Amino acid sequence: MTTLPAHKMLLDTTHEDPTRRAPLVLGDHDFGSVTETVCRIVERPKPPRAWYVAFAVSVSLTGVLVGLILYLFVTGVGVWGVNNPVGWGWAIVNFVFWVGIGHAGTLISAILFLFRQKWRTGINRFAEAMTIFAVICAGVWPGIHVGRAWLAYWLAPYPNQMQVWPNFRSPLVWDAVAVGTYFLVSLMFWYMGMIPDLATIRDRAVTRIRQMVYGLLALGWRGSNRQWLRYERAYLLLAALATPLVLSVHSVVSFDFAVAQLPGWHTTIFPPYFVAGAIFSGFAMVMTLAIPARQFFGLKDIITMRHLENIAKIILVTGSMVGYGYGLEFFIAWYSGNSYESFAFLNRALGPYAWAYWIMVTCNVAVPQLFWFRKCRTNVWVLLGACILVNVGMWFERFVIVVSSLSSDFLPSSWGYFSPTAVDIMMLVGSFGLFFTLFLLFLRYIPMVAMAEVKSVMPQALMEGTGHRPLGDYWGDMPHPEQRHKAVDAEARS
Amino acid sequence: MQGSRPFVFPRWTNSLRTLIAAVVIVGVLYAALVVAYGASPQTTDVGYQPEQPVTYSHAKHAGELGIDCRYCHTTVEQAAHAAIPPTQTCMNCHTNITIGNSEKLTPVRESNASGMPIEWVRVHDLPDYVYFNHSAHVRRGVGCASCHGRVDKMELVHQVEPLSMGWCLDCHRRPERHLRPVKEVFNMGYTTANQLVDGRRLKELYNINPSTDCSTCHR
Amino acid sequence: MPPVSGPATGKTYWRSLDELADTPEFRKFVESEFPNFAPELLASPSRRRFLKLMGASLAMAGLTGCRWPKETIAPHGSRPEGRTPGESVQYATAMELGGSAVGLLITSYDGRPIKVEGNPGHPISRGATNAFAQASVLELYDPDRSKGVMQRQGDQTFYRSWDQFAAYARRHFDALRADGGKRLCVLSESSSSPSLADMRERFGRAFPAAKWWEYEPISRDNERLGSVRAFGQAWRTHYALDRADVIVSLDADLLMDHPAAIGHARDWAVGRDVDEQGQRRGTERAMNRLYVVESAHSVTGSMADHRLAVASRRVEAVALHLASCLIERGVAVPSVGNALSRSSRPVEADFVEALAEDLLAHRGRCVVAVGPRQGAAVHALAHALNAALGAVGTTVSYTEEIEPDRPTHAEAITTLSTDMRDGEVDTLLILGGNPVFDAPADLEFGQGLDAVKTVIHLSLFPNETSQRCTWRLSRAHYLESWGDVRAYDGTISVVQPLIEPLYDGKTPIEVLALVIGDQPAKGYDVVRRTLQASSGGADFDTRWRRALHDGIVPGSAWPTAEPPLKRGGWAAELAERVRGGTAEAGQVELVFTPDSHVYDGRFANSGWLQEMPDPLTKLTWDNAAIIAPVDAERMGLRRGDMVRLEAAGQTLEMPVTVLPGQAEGSVTVSLGYGRTAAGRVGNGTGFDAYRLRTVAAMEVVTGVTLTSTGRRTMLAVTQDHHAIDSRVGRRERDKRLGMLYREADLEEYRRHPDFAQHAVHHLPLVSMWREHEYEGHRWGMTVDLNKCTGCSACVVACQAENNIAVVGKEEVDRGREMHWIRIDRYFRGQPGAPQVAHQPVACHHCANAPCEQVCPVAATVHSSEGLNDMVYNRCIGTRYCANNCPYKVRRFNWFNNHKDLTETEKMAFNPEVTVRARGVMEKCTFCVQRINAVKIDAKNEARPIADGEITPACAQACPTQAIVFGELNDAESRVARLQADRRAYAMLGELNVKPRTQYLAKLRNPAQPEVALPGLPKATHTEQTDTEHS
Amino acid sequence: MTQAASTSQESADQPRALWGCLVEFETVEELLAGAEKVRDAGYTKWDCHTPFPVHGLNDAMGIRPTRLPWLVFGAGVTGAAVGLALQYWTNAVDYPLVISGKPLFSLPANIPVIFELTILFAAITAFVGMLALNNLPQWYHALFHQPRFRRVTADRFMISVEARDPKFDPAETRALLESLGGSDVELVED
């Protein structure tokens, strides 16, 4: 038992004590007020002006992206900086970057769910949304980066008059299948999680149009226990399926490189290190989005500092894994005695792309080390800044892997330098526009916190004495209602 | 809000569930069918029968009169192209033969006079990245009719086979189904009691093992 | 061609063919011009292929099953004898450049010449070609060519017909006959055509007082003068390099820049084709040894076993010192005798001494050759030395020279421009050439021209000169015309047309006939007449047909002679100059060379040549001032820095490029760039070096100042891009070189014939699965690095054969050139005296091709004959294969590269090869279209394919036959035997990709005993001090 | 009021049939207690309505676990089989091409696709199966007529017994539900 006074112990959400964890929901909330807090955001007639500004910007950037894609289609991929030897440029870099981002969502939902990490409830909803949108942004690239995009459907194994089939040995086919599956599963997972909350909004809706729209989306959910039974089982199954999927997807993405024989790509360490990197960047993005969200929409009670701190810890861990990966690459290159390999990495650190390499190392390895310190883990500004840097760093990681490896491979005669064109740059910016457009729409129209799940981890959902327990074991996780009220009074008195 | 009357979807909306399911399933099948048949050359190309500048009748010449294919398409055994005959070839006969209504022949005569070609419309048209060689086929017992059909029965020539890649491959994979003795190649009416048996024998005899390499047709 | 303006006359006039492409006028024009050809041209089964290629591939793309647009077939009205539509035929002809010819076989497809090959029966080409000949097809179809006849009146230009010109000519020239054409001049390119000579005589009879001048900007007059000095009369020197064991080149680019270069290369290669004892295959003779003394790094220099880089003007000193060394060693050098006092300072003593030793050791089996930039005296000395060393009669022979006592080109052009300026010329007839552009700057030829009332210019292009002329006559391309030419050895070839003149052109012969109103006026008749006259009448037609068929007139080569040396003061004079030469020491010299892309400027509008990387600098679309690394370092210059060159009162600003092996204090600038009226391709490329050229200094200018302007410009190179250059990179490059380009000295090779197998140490290459067997055919290739000179003929040949796109300077700079075969060029050793490595790299058709497994749509797979098939129409353009190709030989169509081609340019396409659409990957196919053609023929004739029957374009064009292609499954085939040779190695074989192309390791043959000679780096992998190249 | 509600909603409808009976609770505890009673009373066509999954309720209601997992398992196996068959047939049987000198069929290269298809099939089945077993989408339901029922997705817990239940009797059932200590017991018409 700790010596801290009860209220301190209970209200300092970052306080750790194996026997008494801080609550996941702060303030004097009951089911109704939670519902109220979350739904208010969706139901308020007008979003804050900031929303409009942000939306306008995002939409116009999306427009830029679309315009440039059309330009690309009529002109040819030559409008990018890609060349021989650097056949893949920013398009692929952006693809891997966005797919990486798209990992935290499903990961938080699925893996944390399986591990009974109840703190996920506060953040899983928009983490999942983020996943969907990120995967959409990712999906744009492979499609448009091929020279004859209008033939991309040849990747699909459908019977055709040519009697030719795709080549299933190609990582690109694996990639298409994996990312496609990942998108579908994430989408189902996300939507399924939303059904009860959509029902809530439906039932609170006042205008006919909202009642109809949300009514349609809620599929007539009645919260009946027989439904809940199958619902939870299905959810568990999806989680169980999504978990290996998350890990597989980025492994497969890493195969695009690992299976090639290009020095700097042909590395067995890629799958784990890509997955770690993906989780790393994914959580960084969650944080980047969560902090402003909870700020603007008054969700500090539900997305608590404890959530942020936990994310920070994960970032620290995965960041260090990635750093270890960087180190190990060099070791392997040296240890393998393969001169091409050794040069590839020497060239990364000291060659023409050294600048990119060192940006990457700084952002991905140095910056997260801040999170060893509680002060940094609990300071939103530090968190925000660090996470943005991490995202920058992860983009550069992909840039370094793709471009520096390609630019100098086996024959010195064919070494060449890649430099992006304006189109490259504007398209990357545009993809952010697309992402934020979707995300802002989400914030506006969809409950950004999984109410039903949050309720299920609230003390009221816990029945003393009955022996019944919601979602796994709660000992120490929830302070008893009385205790909480006492603490709150104490807080009020002091 | 408690007081206000809830909006409830009418009862029939529940039947939508089955409808949606049905639409999804049927839709998928339909798409598959469209791709499989609607878009296949079998549907789009077979039967293509353009108007020709001269109403030349293969049925008349090759059929009734029984003129050998090679009389006009002279290069078919030596070259990749089975050349369309020069106007002169027509005139060889038609300078003195003027049976039937001779308006039909006017374009031919004009061309012969001016030296300007008659612009025939191409019926059997392969994509430009496909390189088909007539000599390689007719010299190995692939009959004209196998690809062009019974031209000797056509008033106006039309396409009878899809000429799609899959169609080519079928024959390259199982040539025995189409092989005939080399001397029968130009025999439009050639038939055999048991094609498969003969085919296998000829395949042995002519030592035919068609390649399905990409570069066989695409260069 | 500049926009022509003015009131419409009776006849329509027009800017370019494509402008008219589909107007009725154009159709009429085409029909009238080539009745038989027109229908074929406008719609033939082959033609259609490229006409609507994009359309087709798009139809393929989205709208599955949609029929292609309706197509028509237009057969002949009456088919010409022996013409099979869609089958290609070869005709023999010859192409003349700078007054001597190369015999060619032209592939014609449905009446369109589409490909140039060497004529195996021709003494010079012997089946091979050079880049210029290869590119001549594109020149033929160039839409910017001069069209029909144009007349300039004031500032207006009118389209005229030949009849109109003929009428004018009759009036005009009849008037001139009065005074025997006193004020009439003809300026002609140098030509070896007997018919032209004949017509010239007739012209002389018609206009006794008229003057006839001959001018070539790239002139070999010094050789003539040299022989005059040595023998008292002009003789032409011939080298039999195959008989030579020691070859000494004094500033002579025998293998590249010589009328007989192709033959030289073949002969030289004979001496490099060694067996495992290091002896020439099948003989007891040793591999030959090449010494080169030069300032500019030439192709020949890059092949040297010992190369001495000295300023061009010091070569004579070296030559003189060599002579004295030989004399010391008791060689009687005729007519030099003791004119050389030993007082002449020893130059590059150790090199020359060793060289002298080597020459002595190989008396009668050596050659001393001097280049055209060296003075007459040096040439004379060389003749003396060859005589003294017993070379004459064995490795050196002499024949007569065409028109032995004509004035030199410099004299000719000078006199002419003076006459013009003095108003002594009323009518000037210019047959070919472009004097306004390429005459020495100080003559201001252009201004002189304006002083002439009537200037008639017969020209292939409306160039700088034509623009200042009253009449522009379009000249018929050699592929369009009847004519006759002599090879360097005098062999006569009949030039026969492959196609009716596309642009209504005529040949110089025909124009002369027109001018003097001579009959017959048709080229065909004139040529027949000349030939008949020269070779008797009896059954002439048979011999005529034979000549046409074989491409040569048998026995027409000049007989060789051994002219006696005559005493001359030249030796003393030379010694004098060398002594005085000290004065110039320390001054920067400027050396003019012909350009590897545009020669003297005439090929400036050829995209193929412009984009062909220079063999040494790898520069495309430009020329630059080549400076030595040391100079660059001293002046702090990098490639692309703009400098101001001042020479003989003329100045020129141009970029520099740094080239290892360039002599210190010597700047090399190639001529021919900086055209202003070349055409849409050539205009505004490069910098006009003629502006620095004066009559006084046609070859070398001394006392040049070179100052940096601080500005930079972009130079498109295909190798060593600046940005990629880093210290780690350079070190790695030098480290890898030994593995990629394996070489050894002859001695080491004798000791370890299998050294190439041990250049790379790697684990045993085991396969994880059972390897595929290839019954039937298994194609393979070898490239003999010991023979490849880097001349780049293969690059252009491949481009012509495979419809490879030209992408332009900016795209090349981005690294998007499309060449299927490239020649990697590395330097090794000290930048001052580097060793050069030329390594042609095309697709290796690996058995375990890394590109194949990564393609998602199976667009590149292996054929049952071991080819790595690339299926354009299946490719969706992921570019994954290119990323995964260790040889980086795959090329991607970043844009629709054929979008801007005119219909005429498209006529140059090879219908047997698909024209690739945008967004599609392409690469070397081993010329699969040729393989299949031969296979089908062989099968139709039920015969096996003979070894060597299938030859890819690169191998066919190669002058040294370094590239060999064939059947690996037949142990007796040339390629199989070569791959079994112990010099054979697979580049990057350690990756276990099992390439089907193998290289034969390079051998160097340094002098024995080992003496400290330049060109022999002590350590094989020395750190590059040069930051620019490797 | 229900009357009013329903009539106003669907005037077109035939005379109302009785659908069942509904009771409302404040807390989870009450709900569970009540549920156990109804269970023990032997009702079968009844259900509890909660804003979130209340655990232990299944025991309280005595309903058997769902068979969804077996469907999902089956789908997964199918996915794997399809993945393997597809790749084997297309690359090794229908159009065998020599690619990088590799065997026509090699399992390692096929594992990723097999794996992804397994997941895909299983996941779709889990989602669609859940909907199907739950009769969703079901936009119309008698309970939606109840204004109070809308709080069940927010903060209320309810028990509904259907008239279809054999033991259902308007009076008795109503009495039973009132005895549960919930509030506002009422009959629901359809």
PDB file of N, CA and C in Angstrom, chain B residues 69 137-152 161 171 174-192 194-203 205-206 208:
ATOM      1  N   CYS B  69      -5.840 -21.167-102.931  1.00  0.00           N
ATOM      2  CA  CYS B  69      -5.571 -19.962-102.140  1.00  0.00           C
ATOM      3  C   CYS B  69      -4.325 -19.282-102.666  1.00  0.00           C
ATOM      4  N   HIS B 137       3.322 -21.686 -90.230  1.00  0.00           N
ATOM      5  CA  HIS B 137       2.158 -22.503 -89.900  1.00  0.00           C
ATOM      6  C   HIS B 137       1.724 -23.396 -91.065  1.00  0.00           C
ATOM      7  N   VAL B 138       1.609 -22.774 -92.259  1.00  0.00           N
ATOM      8  CA  VAL B 138       1.078 -23.585 -93.362  1.00  0.00           C
ATOM      9  C   VAL B 138       2.062 -24.679 -93.763  1.00  0.00           C
ATOM     10  N   ARG B 139       3.329 -24.481 -93.480  1.00  0.00           N
ATOM     11  CA  ARG B 139       4.294 -25.521 -93.845  1.00  0.00           C
ATOM     12  C   ARG B 139       4.341 -26.638 -92.813  1.00  0.00           C
ATOM     13  N   ARG B 140       3.589 -26.466 -91.723  1.00  0.00           N
ATOM     14  CA  ARG B 140       3.617 -27.503 -90.692  1.00  0.00           C
ATOM     15  C   ARG B 140       2.230 -28.116 -90.514  1.00  0.00           C
ATOM     16  N   GLY B 141       1.389 -27.991 -91.515  1.00  0.00           N
ATOM     17  CA  GLY B 141       0.112 -28.700 -91.454  1.00  0.00           C
ATOM     18  C   GLY B 141      -0.976 -27.995 -90.678  1.00  0.00           C
ATOM     19  N   VAL B 142      -0.898 -26.673 -90.609  1.00  0.00           N
ATOM     20  CA  VAL B 142      -2.019 -25.935 -90.049  1.00  0.00           C
ATOM     21  C   VAL B 142      -2.834 -25.394 -91.224  1.00  0.00           C
ATOM     22  N   GLY B 143      -4.045 -25.864 -91.373  1.00  0.00           N
ATOM     23  CA  GLY B 143      -4.852 -25.518 -92.536  1.00  0.00           C
ATOM     24  C   GLY B 143      -5.340 -24.092 -92.483  1.00  0.00           C
ATOM     25  N   CYS B 144      -5.520 -23.505 -93.671  1.00  0.00           N
ATOM     26  CA  CYS B 144      -6.068 -22.147 -93.747  1.00  0.00           C
ATOM     27  C   CYS B 144      -7.357 -22.083 -92.957  1.00  0.00           C
ATOM     28  N   ALA B 145      -8.188 -23.145 -93.161  1.00  0.00           N
ATOM     29  CA  ALA B 145      -9.524 -23.129 -92.571  1.00  0.00           C
ATOM     30  C   ALA B 145      -9.475 -23.105 -91.052  1.00  0.00           C
ATOM     31  N   SER B 146      -8.382 -23.627 -90.501  1.00  0.00           N
ATOM     32  CA  SER B 146      -8.319 -23.702 -89.038  1.00  0.00           C
ATOM     33  C   SER B 146      -8.461 -22.323 -88.415  1.00  0.00           C
ATOM     34  N   CYS B 147      -7.905 -21.299 -89.058  1.00  0.00           N
ATOM     35  CA  CYS B 147      -7.990 -19.952 -88.493  1.00  0.00           C
ATOM     36  C   CYS B 147      -9.006 -19.097 -89.235  1.00  0.00           C
ATOM     37  N   HIS B 148      -9.112 -19.277 -90.572  1.00  0.00           N
ATOM     38  CA  HIS B 148      -9.948 -18.372 -91.355  1.00  0.00           C
ATOM     39  C   HIS B 148     -11.322 -18.957 -91.632  1.00  0.00           C
ATOM     40  N   GLY B 149     -11.544 -20.210 -91.249  1.00  0.00           N
ATOM     41  CA  GLY B 149     -12.851 -20.815 -91.482  1.00  0.00           C
ATOM     42  C   GLY B 149     -13.048 -21.171 -92.939  1.00  0.00           C
ATOM     43  N   ARG B 150     -14.262 -21.541 -93.286  1.00  0.00           N
ATOM     44  CA  ARG B 150     -14.545 -21.965 -94.654  1.00  0.00           C
ATOM     45  C   ARG B 150     -14.682 -20.754 -95.555  1.00  0.00           C
ATOM     46  N   VAL B 151     -13.534 -20.121 -95.848  1.00  0.00           N
ATOM     47  CA  VAL B 151     -13.567 -18.921 -96.689  1.00  0.00           C
ATOM     48  C   VAL B 151     -14.235 -19.250 -98.024  1.00  0.00           C
ATOM     49  N   ASP B 152     -14.074 -20.496 -98.447  1.00  0.00           N
ATOM     50  CA  ASP B 152     -14.624 -20.865 -99.764  1.00  0.00           C
ATOM     51  C   ASP B 152     -16.148 -20.860 -99.766  1.00  0.00           C
ATOM     52  N   GLU B 161     -12.864 -16.956 -86.002  1.00  0.00           N
ATOM     53  CA  GLU B 161     -12.212 -17.357 -84.760  1.00  0.00           C
ATOM     54  C   GLU B 161     -11.889 -16.105 -83.948  1.00  0.00           C
ATOM     55  N   CYS B 171      -4.060 -23.878 -79.334  1.00  0.00           N
ATOM     56  CA  CYS B 171      -3.514 -24.692 -80.416  1.00  0.00           C
ATOM     57  C   CYS B 171      -2.031 -24.971 -80.187  1.00  0.00           C
ATOM     58  N   ARG B 174      -2.028 -27.781 -77.687  1.00  0.00           N
ATOM     59  CA  ARG B 174      -2.541 -29.081 -78.143  1.00  0.00           C
ATOM     60  C   ARG B 174      -2.692 -29.053 -79.652  1.00  0.00           C
ATOM     61  N   PRO B 175      -1.559 -29.017 -80.388  1.00  0.00           N
ATOM     62  CA  PRO B 175      -1.641 -28.875 -81.850  1.00  0.00           C
ATOM     63  C   PRO B 175      -2.369 -30.043 -82.497  1.00  0.00           C
ATOM     64  N   GLU B 176      -2.312 -31.239 -81.861  1.00  0.00           N
ATOM     65  CA  GLU B 176      -2.902 -32.416 -82.513  1.00  0.00           C
ATOM     66  C   GLU B 176      -4.364 -32.181 -82.873  1.00  0.00           C
ATOM     67  N   ARG B 177      -4.996 -31.261 -82.202  1.00  0.00           N
ATOM     68  CA  ARG B 177      -6.422 -31.046 -82.484  1.00  0.00           C
ATOM     69  C   ARG B 177      -6.647 -30.382 -83.837  1.00  0.00           C
ATOM     70  N   HIS B 178      -5.588 -29.819 -84.400  1.00  0.00           N
ATOM     71  CA  HIS B 178      -5.793 -29.047 -85.624  1.00  0.00           C
ATOM     72  C   HIS B 178      -4.896 -29.470 -86.764  1.00  0.00           C
ATOM     73  N   LEU B 179      -3.880 -30.292 -86.481  1.00  0.00           N
ATOM     74  CA  LEU B 179      -2.927 -30.620 -87.539  1.00  0.00           C
ATOM     75  C   LEU B 179      -3.582 -31.429 -88.643  1.00  0.00           C
ATOM     76  N   ARG B 180      -3.096 -31.216 -89.862  1.00  0.00           N
ATOM     77  CA  ARG B 180      -3.556 -32.011 -91.011  1.00  0.00           C
ATOM     78  C   ARG B 180      -2.350 -32.251 -91.912  1.00  0.00           C
ATOM     79  N   PRO B 181      -2.414 -33.232 -92.802  1.00  0.00           N
ATOM     80  CA  PRO B 181      -1.270 -33.457 -93.695  1.00  0.00           C
ATOM     81  C   PRO B 181      -0.945 -32.172 -94.460  1.00  0.00           C
ATOM     82  N   VAL B 182       0.329 -31.894 -94.661  1.00  0.00           N
ATOM     83  CA  VAL B 182       0.718 -30.644 -95.295  1.00  0.00           C
ATOM     84  C   VAL B 182       0.027 -30.471 -96.638  1.00  0.00           C
ATOM     85  N   LYS B 183      -0.183 -31.608 -97.357  1.00  0.00           N
ATOM     86  CA  LYS B 183      -0.771 -31.434 -98.688  1.00  0.00           C
ATOM     87  C   LYS B 183      -2.245 -31.038 -98.584  1.00  0.00           C
ATOM     88  N   GLU B 184      -2.820 -31.185 -97.411  1.00  0.00           N
ATOM     89  CA  GLU B 184      -4.230 -30.845 -97.237  1.00  0.00           C
ATOM     90  C   GLU B 184      -4.433 -29.434 -96.717  1.00  0.00           C
ATOM     91  N   VAL B 185      -3.305 -28.733 -96.484  1.00  0.00           N
ATOM     92  CA  VAL B 185      -3.400 -27.439 -95.826  1.00  0.00           C
ATOM     93  C   VAL B 185      -4.351 -26.506 -96.559  1.00  0.00           C
ATOM     94  N   PHE B 186      -4.280 -26.526 -97.890  1.00  0.00           N
ATOM     95  CA  PHE B 186      -5.087 -25.571 -98.655  1.00  0.00           C
ATOM     96  C   PHE B 186      -6.440 -26.158 -99.063  1.00  0.00           C
ATOM     97  N   ASN B 187      -6.665 -27.384 -98.586  1.00  0.00           N
ATOM     98  CA  ASN B 187      -7.941 -28.008 -98.864  1.00  0.00           C
ATOM     99  C   ASN B 187      -8.965 -27.529 -97.847  1.00  0.00           C
ATOM    100  N   MET B 188      -9.891 -26.691 -98.320  1.00  0.00           N
ATOM    101  CA  MET B 188     -10.837 -26.073 -97.404  1.00  0.00           C
ATOM    102  C   MET B 188     -11.713 -27.138 -96.734  1.00  0.00           C
ATOM    103  N   GLY B 189     -12.088 -28.143 -97.501  1.00  0.00           N
ATOM    104  CA  GLY B 189     -13.077 -29.088 -96.998  1.00  0.00           C
ATOM    105  C   GLY B 189     -12.483 -30.239 -96.212  1.00  0.00           C
ATOM    106  N   TYR B 190     -11.181 -30.155 -95.906  1.00  0.00           N
ATOM    107  CA  TYR B 190     -10.527 -31.317 -95.293  1.00  0.00           C
ATOM    108  C   TYR B 190     -11.215 -31.730 -93.992  1.00  0.00           C
ATOM    109  N   THR B 191     -11.510 -32.983 -93.902  1.00  0.00           N
ATOM    110  CA  THR B 191     -11.996 -33.517 -92.629  1.00  0.00           C
ATOM    111  C   THR B 191     -11.343 -34.869 -92.435  1.00  0.00           C
ATOM    112  N   THR B 192     -11.343 -35.351 -91.200  1.00  0.00           N
ATOM    113  CA  THR B 192     -10.770 -36.663 -90.952  1.00  0.00           C
ATOM    114  C   THR B 192     -11.618 -37.389 -89.932  1.00  0.00           C
ATOM    115  N   ASN B 194     -10.776 -39.383 -87.466  1.00  0.00           N
ATOM    116  CA  ASN B 194     -10.329 -39.262 -86.090  1.00  0.00           C
ATOM    117  C   ASN B 194      -9.185 -38.252 -85.996  1.00  0.00           C
ATOM    118  N   GLN B 195      -9.549 -37.025 -85.816  1.00  0.00           N
ATOM    119  CA  GLN B 195      -8.571 -35.944 -85.812  1.00  0.00           C
ATOM    120  C   GLN B 195      -7.459 -36.206 -84.792  1.00  0.00           C
ATOM    121  N   LEU B 196      -7.848 -36.624 -83.599  1.00  0.00           N
ATOM    122  CA  LEU B 196      -6.837 -36.730 -82.539  1.00  0.00           C
ATOM    123  C   LEU B 196      -5.777 -37.743 -82.905  1.00  0.00           C
ATOM    124  N   VAL B 197      -6.177 -38.886 -83.432  1.00  0.00           N
ATOM    125  CA  VAL B 197      -5.201 -39.911 -83.791  1.00  0.00           C
ATOM    126  C   VAL B 197      -4.279 -39.375 -84.887  1.00  0.00           C
ATOM    127  N   ASP B 198      -4.895 -38.886 -85.976  1.00  0.00           N
ATOM    128  CA  ASP B 198      -4.078 -38.333 -87.066  1.00  0.00           C
ATOM    129  C   ASP B 198      -3.179 -37.234 -86.532  1.00  0.00           C
ATOM    130  N   GLY B 199      -3.813 -36.356 -85.743  1.00  0.00           N
ATOM    131  CA  GLY B 199      -3.054 -35.205 -85.226  1.00  0.00           C
ATOM    132  C   GLY B 199      -1.805 -35.665 -84.513  1.00  0.00           C
ATOM    133  N   ARG B 200      -1.958 -36.644 -83.617  1.00  0.00           N
ATOM    134  CA  ARG B 200      -0.792 -37.097 -82.857  1.00  0.00           C
ATOM    135  C   ARG B 200       0.258 -37.666 -83.808  1.00  0.00           C
ATOM    136  N   ARG B 201      -0.216 -38.415 -84.782  1.00  0.00           N
ATOM    137  CA  ARG B 201       0.744 -39.023 -85.698  1.00  0.00           C
ATOM    138  C   ARG B 201       1.514 -37.928 -86.439  1.00  0.00           C
ATOM    139  N   LEU B 202       0.765 -36.943 -86.975  1.00  0.00           N
ATOM    140  CA  LEU B 202       1.414 -35.863 -87.729  1.00  0.00           C
ATOM    141  C   LEU B 202       2.356 -35.078 -86.829  1.00  0.00           C
ATOM    142  N   LYS B 203       1.950 -34.885 -85.584  1.00  0.00           N
ATOM    143  CA  LYS B 203       2.793 -34.144 -84.640  1.00  0.00           C
ATOM    144  C   LYS B 203       4.151 -34.853 -84.548  1.00  0.00           C
ATOM    145  N   LEU B 205       5.321 -36.977 -86.832  1.00  0.00           N
ATOM    146  CA  LEU B 205       5.905 -36.983 -88.170  1.00  0.00           C
ATOM    147  C   LEU B 205       6.618 -35.673 -88.463  1.00  0.00           C
ATOM    148  N   TYR B 206       5.896 -34.555 -88.275  1.00  0.00           N
ATOM    149  CA  TYR B 206       6.485 -33.243 -88.594  1.00  0.00           C
ATOM    150  C   TYR B 206       7.353 -32.725 -87.444  1.00  0.00           C
ATOM    151  N   ILE B 208       6.516 -31.618 -84.435  1.00  0.00           N
ATOM    152  CA  ILE B 208       5.950 -30.306 -84.091  1.00  0.00           C
ATOM    153  C   ILE B 208       5.829 -30.185 -82.583  1.00  0.00           C
TER     154      ILE B 208
END
